[in-house]
Amino acid sequence: MPTLAYFLAFFLTFSVSTAAFVHPGALHTIQDFERINTHVTNGDEPWNIVWTLLTESPYAQSSYLPTPRQTVYRGYNGVNSENYPDLYRDTAAAYQLAIRWRISNDTTYAEAAVNILNSWAVTLTTIDGTSDKFLASGLYGYQMANAAELMTDYAGWDSTNKTATGTMLTNVFAYMNNFFLEDHNGQDFYHYWANWDQCNLASLIAIGIFTDNQTMNDNAVNYFRTGPSNRALPGFAVANYTEPESGKALTQSQESGRDQGHSTLDMMLVGVIAQQVYNQGDDMFTAYSNEILNATGYTSKYNVGYHVPYIAYDSYMGTQTVISNSSRGDVRPGAELLSAHYGQLRGLNSSWTDAYRDWVNGNSTDGVEGGGSNYGFTSGGFDGLGFGTLLYRLI
Ligand SMILES: *[C@@H]1O[C@H](CO)[C@@H](O)[C@H](O)[C@H]1NC(C)=O
Ligand SMILES: *[C@@H]1O[C@H](CO)[C@@H](O)[C@H](O)[C@H]1NC(C)=O
Ligand SMILES: *[C@@H]1O[C@H](CO)[C@@H](O)[C@H](O)[C@H]1NC(C)=O
Ligand SMILES: *[C@@H]1O[C@H](CO)[C@@H](O)[C@H](O)[C@H]1NC(C)=O
Ligand SMILES: *[C@@H]1O[C@H](CO)[C@@H](O)[C@H](O)[C@H]1NC(C)=O
Ligand SMILES: *[C@@H]1O[C@H](CO)[C@@H](O)[C@H](O)[C@H]1NC(C)=O
Ligand SMILES: *[C@@H]1O[C@H](CO)[C@@H](O)[C@H](O)[C@H]1NC(C)=O
Ligand SMILES: *[C@@H]1O[C@H](CO)[C@@H](O)[C@H](O)[C@H]1NC(C)=O
């Protein structure tokens, strides 16, 4: 016989899923932390080893102090020195401290995380530099919004400061995200590479969730699904191939002929977008018949050392006649999320994505997917939030 609690639970679930965002609910949900906490409490591997790795990170210490800037510069414009490492380091720290709080329940980490967010909220007004400023608005926008979203239900976060964080994310980051997606820095829709649109979309989706801005979220999700830019999901796929031995489709993607550092960055970013959307009850993982799986399969197969077919691609910088072997085998976090979703949750054949995940982990500290501080200290090591072996792996 269903109890009153059952009906209440049903009613609350129903009303939440139709009327508002799930919180926390960008990259991670309460259910995710129940699974993660169980693994950590039980000392299960490989979750425990990556949890230990996180606790050793310089960005996950409660003594961490931020360096907020009024203007962040990415790309040397001939006048102002670049200072954007302060932003990506502080953002990584806010995220890692937030994760550390959610797993340890120790509020000293929560305090350190909200201190970082608050300090940027009252300081940052502008992101400038060269056109690379739009990479900063996208990459650090989605990351900071995810750190904020992880803290959203922390009772110790002063509501005025929480609101100020949302206002800063909207007025500085989302403003630039929207501007870039509409205008492409004064260029047409064929200019720029996929990762530029993807990081700015990931940012709008995360900020939309944190600030409960349905319009912002919906606009970005629709853009990713349908365009208009050819860097959105339909245009991201350049060609489909059938792998003869398995019958599986592999999809050449927009940056395959450019270099593998950016192709693997795209892989990480489409995973972030799809996960954020999935946690609000929509599904980009299945869009265009699992296009994301097929595209990451293609990129993964090539990067772990196998041949893939390729057709010439007309980029805005000229025709690319061969797949680029530049930075082939690039090691960056992001594949754990994709393997967990497609292979472990959906039961699809994600063998190539799994192979790239294992390649990355095999080349990483302790054989697991780490995060900021585990992949060098230049910007590439901070494009992805990482720690996927802890945060996404199901089995
Ligand atoms: C933290 O709290 C959660 C939820 O109450 C619980 O599941 C988890 O085991 C706790 N973790 C620790 C390390 O106490
Ligand atoms: C709000 O954030 C500011 C800036 O970091 C900080 O000085 C202030 O103490 C915070 N207020 C509260 C009530 O936490
Ligand atoms: C919500 O997002 C839309 C679209 O990005 C924006 O125009 C609007 O100003 C945002 N609302 C608030 C309250 O910030
Ligand atoms: C690849 O296949 C999918 C699904 O069958 C289709 O929607 C898409 O248009 C194809 N892309 C290309 C570039 O042929
Ligand atoms: C992805 O692969 C599946 C199975 O191999 C195939 O059915 C589907 O059409 C492919 N999708 C695209 C976009 O190529
Ligand atoms: C990388 O690609 C270039 C250009 O196609 C080619 O000349 C070179 O031999 C390739 N290098 C390797 C190691 O495959
Ligand atoms: C998954 O695909 C790979 C090749 O892409 C194939 O070798 C393997 O047999 C497939 N696994 C299953 C269980 O079908
Ligand atoms: C990563 O690991 C593979 C084999 O596990 C190795 O062949 C490759 O050179 C490594 N790549 C890097 C960049 O360390």
mmCIF file with all atom_site columns, N, CA and C in Angstrom, residues 277-336:
data_model
loop_
_atom_site.group_PDB
_atom_site.id
_atom_site.type_symbol
_atom_site.label_atom_id
_atom_site.label_alt_id
_atom_site.label_comp_id
_atom_site.label_asym_id
_atom_site.label_entity_id
_atom_site.label_seq_id
_atom_site.pdbx_PDB_ins_code
_atom_site.Cartn_x
_atom_site.Cartn_y
_atom_site.Cartn_z
_atom_site.occupancy
_atom_site.B_iso_or_equiv
_atom_site.pdbx_formal_charge
_atom_site.auth_seq_id
_atom_site.auth_comp_id
_atom_site.auth_asym_id
_atom_site.auth_atom_id
_atom_site.pdbx_PDB_model_num
ATOM 1   N N  . VAL A 1 277 ? 22.904 18.630 -19.509 1.00 0.00 ? 277 VAL A N  1
ATOM 2   C CA . VAL A 1 277 ? 21.545 18.596 -20.047 1.00 0.00 ? 277 VAL A CA 1
ATOM 3   C C  . VAL A 1 277 ? 20.805 17.364 -19.519 1.00 0.00 ? 277 VAL A C  1
ATOM 4   N N  . TYR A 1 278 ? 21.511 16.258 -19.468 1.00 0.00 ? 278 TYR A N  1
ATOM 5   C CA . TYR A 1 278 ? 20.931 14.995 -18.991 1.00 0.00 ? 278 TYR A CA 1
ATOM 6   C C  . TYR A 1 278 ? 20.446 15.134 -17.550 1.00 0.00 ? 278 TYR A C  1
ATOM 7   N N  . ASN A 1 279 ? 21.231 15.809 -16.730 1.00 0.00 ? 279 ASN A N  1
ATOM 8   C CA . ASN A 1 279 ? 20.860 15.960 -15.317 1.00 0.00 ? 279 ASN A CA 1
ATOM 9   C C  . ASN A 1 279 ? 19.650 16.855 -15.110 1.00 0.00 ? 279 ASN A C  1
ATOM 10  N N  . GLN A 1 280 ? 19.195 17.519 -16.184 1.00 0.00 ? 280 GLN A N  1
ATOM 11  C CA . GLN A 1 280 ? 17.936 18.277 -16.102 1.00 0.00 ? 280 GLN A CA 1
ATOM 12  C C  . GLN A 1 280 ? 16.830 17.581 -16.883 1.00 0.00 ? 280 GLN A C  1
ATOM 13  N N  . GLY A 1 281 ? 17.037 16.317 -17.227 1.00 0.00 ? 281 GLY A N  1
ATOM 14  C CA . GLY A 1 281 ? 15.954 15.526 -17.802 1.00 0.00 ? 281 GLY A CA 1
ATOM 15  C C  . GLY A 1 281 ? 15.825 15.566 -19.315 1.00 0.00 ? 281 GLY A C  1
ATOM 16  N N  . ASP A 1 282 ? 16.777 16.177 -20.008 1.00 0.00 ? 282 ASP A N  1
ATOM 17  C CA . ASP A 1 282 ? 16.753 16.152 -21.472 1.00 0.00 ? 282 ASP A CA 1
ATOM 18  C C  . ASP A 1 282 ? 17.921 15.259 -21.916 1.00 0.00 ? 282 ASP A C  1
ATOM 19  N N  . ASP A 1 283 ? 18.044 14.981 -23.192 1.00 0.00 ? 283 ASP A N  1
ATOM 20  C CA . ASP A 1 283 ? 19.083 14.030 -23.595 1.00 0.00 ? 283 ASP A CA 1
ATOM 21  C C  . ASP A 1 283 ? 19.763 14.424 -24.902 1.00 0.00 ? 283 ASP A C  1
ATOM 22  N N  . MET A 1 284 ? 21.012 14.821 -24.761 1.00 0.00 ? 284 MET A N  1
ATOM 23  C CA . MET A 1 284 ? 21.841 15.100 -25.939 1.00 0.00 ? 284 MET A CA 1
ATOM 24  C C  . MET A 1 284 ? 22.749 13.921 -26.259 1.00 0.00 ? 284 MET A C  1
ATOM 25  N N  . PHE A 1 285 ? 22.897 13.008 -25.312 1.00 0.00 ? 285 PHE A N  1
ATOM 26  C CA . PHE A 1 285 ? 23.725 11.827 -25.590 1.00 0.00 ? 285 PHE A CA 1
ATOM 27  C C  . PHE A 1 285 ? 23.130 11.017 -26.742 1.00 0.00 ? 285 PHE A C  1
ATOM 28  N N  . THR A 1 286 ? 21.787 10.967 -26.795 1.00 0.00 ? 286 THR A N  1
ATOM 29  C CA . THR A 1 286 ? 21.144 10.165 -27.838 1.00 0.00 ? 286 THR A CA 1
ATOM 30  C C  . THR A 1 286 ? 20.858 10.967 -29.111 1.00 0.00 ? 286 THR A C  1
ATOM 31  N N  . ALA A 1 287 ? 21.109 12.273 -29.087 1.00 0.00 ? 287 ALA A N  1
ATOM 32  C CA . ALA A 1 287 ? 20.773 13.106 -30.252 1.00 0.00 ? 287 ALA A CA 1
ATOM 33  C C  . ALA A 1 287 ? 21.490 12.604 -31.503 1.00 0.00 ? 287 ALA A C  1
ATOM 34  N N  . TYR A 1 288 ? 20.790 12.677 -32.618 1.00 0.00 ? 288 TYR A N  1
ATOM 35  C CA . TYR A 1 288 ? 21.311 12.219 -33.909 1.00 0.00 ? 288 TYR A CA 1
ATOM 36  C C  . TYR A 1 288 ? 21.922 10.821 -33.772 1.00 0.00 ? 288 TYR A C  1
ATOM 37  N N  . SER A 1 289 ? 21.114 9.921  -33.229 1.00 0.00 ? 289 SER A N  1
ATOM 38  C CA . SER A 1 289 ? 21.545 8.520  -33.095 1.00 0.00 ? 289 SER A CA 1
ATOM 39  C C  . SER A 1 289 ? 22.921 8.398  -32.437 1.00 0.00 ? 289 SER A C  1
ATOM 40  N N  . ASN A 1 290 ? 23.046 8.944  -31.247 1.00 0.00 ? 290 ASN A N  1
ATOM 41  C CA . ASN A 1 290 ? 24.300 8.832  -30.478 1.00 0.00 ? 290 ASN A CA 1
ATOM 42  C C  . ASN A 1 290 ? 25.512 9.413  -31.208 1.00 0.00 ? 290 ASN A C  1
ATOM 43  N N  . GLU A 1 291 ? 25.280 10.512 -31.879 1.00 0.00 ? 291 GLU A N  1
ATOM 44  C CA . GLU A 1 291 ? 26.389 11.122 -32.628 1.00 0.00 ? 291 GLU A CA 1
ATOM 45  C C  . GLU A 1 291 ? 27.614 11.368 -31.745 1.00 0.00 ? 291 GLU A C  1
ATOM 46  N N  . ILE A 1 292 ? 27.378 11.771 -30.504 1.00 0.00 ? 292 ILE A N  1
ATOM 47  C CA . ILE A 1 292 ? 28.525 12.059 -29.623 1.00 0.00 ? 292 ILE A CA 1
ATOM 48  C C  . ILE A 1 292 ? 29.360 10.799 -29.402 1.00 0.00 ? 292 ILE A C  1
ATOM 49  N N  . LEU A 1 293 ? 28.709 9.673  -29.211 1.00 0.00 ? 293 LEU A N  1
ATOM 50  C CA . LEU A 1 293 ? 29.449 8.416  -29.036 1.00 0.00 ? 293 LEU A CA 1
ATOM 51  C C  . LEU A 1 293 ? 30.275 8.101  -30.284 1.00 0.00 ? 293 LEU A C  1
ATOM 52  N N  . ASN A 1 294 ? 29.646 8.253  -31.445 1.00 0.00 ? 294 ASN A N  1
ATOM 53  C CA . ASN A 1 294 ? 30.341 7.893  -32.675 1.00 0.00 ? 294 ASN A CA 1
ATOM 54  C C  . ASN A 1 294 ? 31.510 8.838  -32.962 1.00 0.00 ? 294 ASN A C  1
ATOM 55  N N  . ALA A 1 295 ? 31.309 10.115 -32.630 1.00 0.00 ? 295 ALA A N  1
ATOM 56  C CA . ALA A 1 295 ? 32.385 11.085 -32.853 1.00 0.00 ? 295 ALA A CA 1
ATOM 57  C C  . ALA A 1 295 ? 33.529 10.856 -31.870 1.00 0.00 ? 295 ALA A C  1
ATOM 58  N N  . THR A 1 296 ? 33.192 10.564 -30.622 1.00 0.00 ? 296 THR A N  1
ATOM 59  C CA . THR A 1 296 ? 34.276 10.330 -29.667 1.00 0.00 ? 296 THR A CA 1
ATOM 60  C C  . THR A 1 296 ? 34.954 8.993  -29.956 1.00 0.00 ? 296 THR A C  1
ATOM 61  N N  . GLY A 1 297 ? 34.217 8.050  -30.515 1.00 0.00 ? 297 GLY A N  1
ATOM 62  C CA . GLY A 1 297 ? 34.821 6.778  -30.921 1.00 0.00 ? 297 GLY A CA 1
ATOM 63  C C  . GLY A 1 297 ? 35.870 6.984  -32.000 1.00 0.00 ? 297 GLY A C  1
ATOM 64  N N  . TYR A 1 298 ? 35.536 7.820  -32.960 1.00 0.00 ? 298 TYR A N  1
ATOM 65  C CA . TYR A 1 298 ? 36.460 8.124  -34.054 1.00 0.00 ? 298 TYR A CA 1
ATOM 66  C C  . TYR A 1 298 ? 37.740 8.782  -33.512 1.00 0.00 ? 298 TYR A C  1
ATOM 67  N N  . THR A 1 299 ? 37.554 9.831  -32.734 1.00 0.00 ? 299 THR A N  1
ATOM 68  C CA . THR A 1 299 ? 38.700 10.562 -32.176 1.00 0.00 ? 299 THR A CA 1
ATOM 69  C C  . THR A 1 299 ? 39.534 9.655  -31.277 1.00 0.00 ? 299 THR A C  1
ATOM 70  N N  . SER A 1 300 ? 38.846 8.839  -30.499 1.00 0.00 ? 300 SER A N  1
ATOM 71  C CA . SER A 1 300 ? 39.550 7.940  -29.576 1.00 0.00 ? 300 SER A CA 1
ATOM 72  C C  . SER A 1 300 ? 40.377 6.912  -30.323 1.00 0.00 ? 300 SER A C  1
ATOM 73  N N  . LYS A 1 301 ? 39.759 6.313  -31.335 1.00 0.00 ? 301 LYS A N  1
ATOM 74  C CA . LYS A 1 301 ? 40.449 5.246  -32.082 1.00 0.00 ? 301 LYS A CA 1
ATOM 75  C C  . LYS A 1 301 ? 41.739 5.785  -32.702 1.00 0.00 ? 301 LYS A C  1
ATOM 76  N N  . TYR A 1 302 ? 41.651 6.960  -33.299 1.00 0.00 ? 302 TYR A N  1
ATOM 77  C CA . TYR A 1 302 ? 42.845 7.546  -33.911 1.00 0.00 ? 302 TYR A CA 1
ATOM 78  C C  . TYR A 1 302 ? 43.896 7.879  -32.853 1.00 0.00 ? 302 TYR A C  1
ATOM 79  N N  . ASN A 1 303 ? 43.449 8.415  -31.731 1.00 0.00 ? 303 ASN A N  1
ATOM 80  C CA . ASN A 1 303 ? 44.416 8.871  -30.717 1.00 0.00 ? 303 ASN A CA 1
ATOM 81  C C  . ASN A 1 303 ? 45.103 7.734  -29.970 1.00 0.00 ? 303 ASN A C  1
ATOM 82  N N  . VAL A 1 304 ? 44.473 6.564  -29.932 1.00 0.00 ? 304 VAL A N  1
ATOM 83  C CA . VAL A 1 304 ? 45.181 5.444  -29.295 1.00 0.00 ? 304 VAL A CA 1
ATOM 84  C C  . VAL A 1 304 ? 45.994 4.639  -30.313 1.00 0.00 ? 304 VAL A C  1
ATOM 85  N N  . GLY A 1 305 ? 46.089 5.151  -31.545 1.00 0.00 ? 305 GLY A N  1
ATOM 86  C CA . GLY A 1 305 ? 47.066 4.583  -32.470 1.00 0.00 ? 305 GLY A CA 1
ATOM 87  C C  . GLY A 1 305 ? 46.539 3.804  -33.656 1.00 0.00 ? 305 GLY A C  1
ATOM 88  N N  . TYR A 1 306 ? 45.227 3.841  -33.915 1.00 0.00 ? 306 TYR A N  1
ATOM 89  C CA . TYR A 1 306 ? 44.674 3.089  -35.042 1.00 0.00 ? 306 TYR A CA 1
ATOM 90  C C  . TYR A 1 306 ? 44.357 4.014  -36.211 1.00 0.00 ? 306 TYR A C  1
ATOM 91  N N  . HIS A 1 307 ? 44.303 3.405  -37.384 1.00 0.00 ? 307 HIS A N  1
ATOM 92  C CA . HIS A 1 307 ? 43.928 4.123  -38.595 1.00 0.00 ? 307 HIS A CA 1
ATOM 93  C C  . HIS A 1 307 ? 42.428 4.396  -38.593 1.00 0.00 ? 307 HIS A C  1
ATOM 94  N N  . VAL A 1 308 ? 42.032 5.578  -39.051 1.00 0.00 ? 308 VAL A N  1
ATOM 95  C CA . VAL A 1 308 ? 40.614 5.872  -39.295 1.00 0.00 ? 308 VAL A CA 1
ATOM 96  C C  . VAL A 1 308 ? 40.488 6.493  -40.682 1.00 0.00 ? 308 VAL A C  1
ATOM 97  N N  . PRO A 1 309 ? 39.351 6.283  -41.364 1.00 0.00 ? 309 PRO A N  1
ATOM 98  C CA . PRO A 1 309 ? 39.167 6.948  -42.662 1.00 0.00 ? 309 PRO A CA 1
ATOM 99  C C  . PRO A 1 309 ? 39.005 8.461  -42.476 1.00 0.00 ? 309 PRO A C  1
ATOM 100 N N  . TYR A 1 310 ? 39.155 9.188  -43.534 1.00 0.00 ? 310 TYR A N  1
ATOM 101 C CA . TYR A 1 310 ? 39.078 10.656 -43.436 1.00 0.00 ? 310 TYR A CA 1
ATOM 102 C C  . TYR A 1 310 ? 38.682 11.215 -44.794 1.00 0.00 ? 310 TYR A C  1
ATOM 103 N N  . ILE A 1 311 ? 37.791 12.193 -44.815 1.00 0.00 ? 311 ILE A N  1
ATOM 104 C CA . ILE A 1 311 ? 37.551 12.934 -46.065 1.00 0.00 ? 311 ILE A CA 1
ATOM 105 C C  . ILE A 1 311 ? 37.964 14.381 -45.857 1.00 0.00 ? 311 ILE A C  1
ATOM 106 N N  . ALA A 1 312 ? 38.358 15.025 -46.978 1.00 0.00 ? 312 ALA A N  1
ATOM 107 C CA . ALA A 1 312 ? 38.842 16.415 -46.906 1.00 0.00 ? 312 ALA A CA 1
ATOM 108 C C  . ALA A 1 312 ? 37.767 17.301 -46.295 1.00 0.00 ? 312 ALA A C  1
ATOM 109 N N  . TYR A 1 313 ? 38.209 18.238 -45.480 1.00 0.00 ? 313 TYR A N  1
ATOM 110 C CA . TYR A 1 313 ? 37.293 19.164 -44.810 1.00 0.00 ? 313 TYR A CA 1
ATOM 111 C C  . TYR A 1 313 ? 37.686 20.600 -45.152 1.00 0.00 ? 313 TYR A C  1
ATOM 112 N N  . ASP A 1 314 ? 36.696 21.380 -45.581 1.00 0.00 ? 314 ASP A N  1
ATOM 113 C CA . ASP A 1 314 ? 36.938 22.790 -45.910 1.00 0.00 ? 314 ASP A CA 1
ATOM 114 C C  . ASP A 1 314 ? 36.767 23.639 -44.666 1.00 0.00 ? 314 ASP A C  1
ATOM 115 N N  . SER A 1 315 ? 37.864 23.904 -43.999 1.00 0.00 ? 315 SER A N  1
ATOM 116 C CA . SER A 1 315 ? 37.791 24.750 -42.806 1.00 0.00 ? 315 SER A CA 1
ATOM 117 C C  . SER A 1 315 ? 37.908 26.206 -43.233 1.00 0.00 ? 315 SER A C  1
ATOM 118 N N  . TYR A 1 316 ? 37.633 27.100 -42.324 1.00 0.00 ? 316 TYR A N  1
ATOM 119 C CA . TYR A 1 316 ? 37.755 28.525 -42.662 1.00 0.00 ? 316 TYR A CA 1
ATOM 120 C C  . TYR A 1 316 ? 39.215 28.924 -42.881 1.00 0.00 ? 316 TYR A C  1
ATOM 121 N N  . MET A 1 317 ? 40.133 28.052 -42.480 1.00 0.00 ? 317 MET A N  1
ATOM 122 C CA . MET A 1 317 ? 41.549 28.333 -42.710 1.00 0.00 ? 317 MET A CA 1
ATOM 123 C C  . MET A 1 317 ? 42.091 27.559 -43.906 1.00 0.00 ? 317 MET A C  1
ATOM 124 N N  . GLY A 1 318 ? 41.213 26.954 -44.694 1.00 0.00 ? 318 GLY A N  1
ATOM 125 C CA . GLY A 1 318 ? 41.649 26.212 -45.871 1.00 0.00 ? 318 GLY A CA 1
ATOM 126 C C  . GLY A 1 318 ? 41.249 24.748 -45.787 1.00 0.00 ? 318 GLY A C  1
ATOM 127 N N  . THR A 1 319 ? 41.439 24.037 -46.902 1.00 0.00 ? 319 THR A N  1
ATOM 128 C CA . THR A 1 319 ? 41.029 22.640 -46.953 1.00 0.00 ? 319 THR A CA 1
ATOM 129 C C  . THR A 1 319 ? 42.052 21.756 -46.249 1.00 0.00 ? 319 THR A C  1
ATOM 130 N N  . GLN A 1 320 ? 41.551 20.887 -45.412 1.00 0.00 ? 320 GLN A N  1
ATOM 131 C CA . GLN A 1 320 ? 42.423 19.946 -44.708 1.00 0.00 ? 320 GLN A CA 1
ATOM 132 C C  . GLN A 1 320 ? 42.254 18.585 -45.370 1.00 0.00 ? 320 GLN A C  1
ATOM 133 N N  . THR A 1 321 ? 43.305 18.110 -46.021 1.00 0.00 ? 321 THR A N  1
ATOM 134 C CA . THR A 1 321 ? 43.174 16.918 -46.858 1.00 0.00 ? 321 THR A CA 1
ATOM 135 C C  . THR A 1 321 ? 43.484 15.617 -46.118 1.00 0.00 ? 321 THR A C  1
ATOM 136 N N  . VAL A 1 322 ? 44.186 15.712 -44.989 1.00 0.00 ? 322 VAL A N  1
ATOM 137 C CA . VAL A 1 322 ? 44.486 14.499 -44.211 1.00 0.00 ? 322 VAL A CA 1
ATOM 138 C C  . VAL A 1 322 ? 44.144 14.747 -42.745 1.00 0.00 ? 322 VAL A C  1
ATOM 139 N N  . ILE A 1 323 ? 43.889 13.681 -42.029 1.00 0.00 ? 323 ILE A N  1
ATOM 140 C CA . ILE A 1 323 ? 43.681 13.839 -40.583 1.00 0.00 ? 323 ILE A CA 1
ATOM 141 C C  . ILE A 1 323 ? 44.991 14.340 -39.974 1.00 0.00 ? 323 ILE A C  1
ATOM 142 N N  . SER A 1 324 ? 44.884 15.223 -39.021 1.00 0.00 ? 324 SER A N  1
ATOM 143 C CA . SER A 1 324 ? 46.106 15.782 -38.430 1.00 0.00 ? 324 SER A CA 1
ATOM 144 C C  . SER A 1 324 ? 46.682 14.843 -37.376 1.00 0.00 ? 324 SER A C  1
ATOM 145 N N  . ASN A 1 325 ? 47.996 14.591 -37.486 1.00 0.00 ? 325 ASN A N  1
ATOM 146 C CA . ASN A 1 325 ? 48.642 13.776 -36.446 1.00 0.00 ? 325 ASN A CA 1
ATOM 147 C C  . ASN A 1 325 ? 49.301 14.659 -35.383 1.00 0.00 ? 325 ASN A C  1
ATOM 148 N N  . SER A 1 326 ? 49.061 15.970 -35.480 1.00 0.00 ? 326 SER A N  1
ATOM 149 C CA . SER A 1 326 ? 49.622 16.873 -34.470 1.00 0.00 ? 326 SER A CA 1
ATOM 150 C C  . SER A 1 326 ? 48.983 16.576 -33.110 1.00 0.00 ? 326 SER A C  1
ATOM 151 N N  . SER A 1 327 ? 49.799 16.421 -32.113 1.00 0.00 ? 327 SER A N  1
ATOM 152 C CA . SER A 1 327 ? 49.422 16.068 -30.728 1.00 0.00 ? 327 SER A CA 1
ATOM 153 C C  . SER A 1 327 ? 48.575 14.791 -30.650 1.00 0.00 ? 327 SER A C  1
ATOM 154 N N  . ARG A 1 328 ? 48.798 13.882 -31.569 1.00 0.00 ? 328 ARG A N  1
ATOM 155 C CA . ARG A 1 328 ? 48.092 12.594 -31.518 1.00 0.00 ? 328 ARG A CA 1
ATOM 156 C C  . ARG A 1 328 ? 48.451 11.861 -30.213 1.00 0.00 ? 328 ARG A C  1
ATOM 157 N N  . GLY A 1 329 ? 47.440 11.334 -29.556 1.00 0.00 ? 329 GLY A N  1
ATOM 158 C CA . GLY A 1 329 ? 47.664 10.659 -28.271 1.00 0.00 ? 329 GLY A CA 1
ATOM 159 C C  . GLY A 1 329 ? 47.604 11.620 -27.097 1.00 0.00 ? 329 GLY A C  1
ATOM 160 N N  . ASP A 1 330 ? 47.123 12.831 -27.368 1.00 0.00 ? 330 ASP A N  1
ATOM 161 C CA . ASP A 1 330 ? 47.027 13.865 -26.323 1.00 0.00 ? 330 ASP A CA 1
ATOM 162 C C  . ASP A 1 330 ? 46.340 13.308 -25.070 1.00 0.00 ? 330 ASP A C  1
ATOM 163 N N  . VAL A 1 331 ? 46.910 13.636 -23.937 1.00 0.00 ? 331 VAL A N  1
ATOM 164 C CA . VAL A 1 331 ? 46.395 13.122 -22.662 1.00 0.00 ? 331 VAL A CA 1
ATOM 165 C C  . VAL A 1 331 ? 45.629 14.232 -21.950 1.00 0.00 ? 331 VAL A C  1
ATOM 166 N N  . ARG A 1 332 ? 44.309 14.093 -21.872 1.00 0.00 ? 332 ARG A N  1
ATOM 167 C CA . ARG A 1 332 ? 43.519 15.077 -21.122 1.00 0.00 ? 332 ARG A CA 1
ATOM 168 C C  . ARG A 1 332 ? 42.288 14.393 -20.537 1.00 0.00 ? 332 ARG A C  1
ATOM 169 N N  . PRO A 1 333 ? 41.813 14.882 -19.390 1.00 0.00 ? 333 PRO A N  1
ATOM 170 C CA . PRO A 1 333 ? 40.659 14.246 -18.764 1.00 0.00 ? 333 PRO A CA 1
ATOM 171 C C  . PRO A 1 333 ? 39.370 14.502 -19.548 1.00 0.00 ? 333 PRO A C  1
ATOM 172 N N  . GLY A 1 334 ? 38.382 13.655 -19.350 1.00 0.00 ? 334 GLY A N  1
ATOM 173 C CA . GLY A 1 334 ? 37.078 13.849 -20.003 1.00 0.00 ? 334 GLY A CA 1
ATOM 174 C C  . GLY A 1 334 ? 36.423 12.561 -20.464 1.00 0.00 ? 334 GLY A C  1
ATOM 175 N N  . ALA A 1 335 ? 37.219 11.523 -20.761 1.00 0.00 ? 335 ALA A N  1
ATOM 176 C CA . ALA A 1 335 ? 36.649 10.300 -21.330 1.00 0.00 ? 335 ALA A CA 1
ATOM 177 C C  . ALA A 1 335 ? 35.898 9.453  -20.309 1.00 0.00 ? 335 ALA A C  1
ATOM 178 N N  . GLU A 1 336 ? 36.223 9.587  -19.031 1.00 0.00 ? 336 GLU A N  1
ATOM 179 C CA . GLU A 1 336 ? 35.506 8.784  -18.026 1.00 0.00 ? 336 GLU A CA 1
ATOM 180 C C  . GLU A 1 336 ? 33.999 9.057  -18.082 1.00 0.00 ? 336 GLU A C  1
#
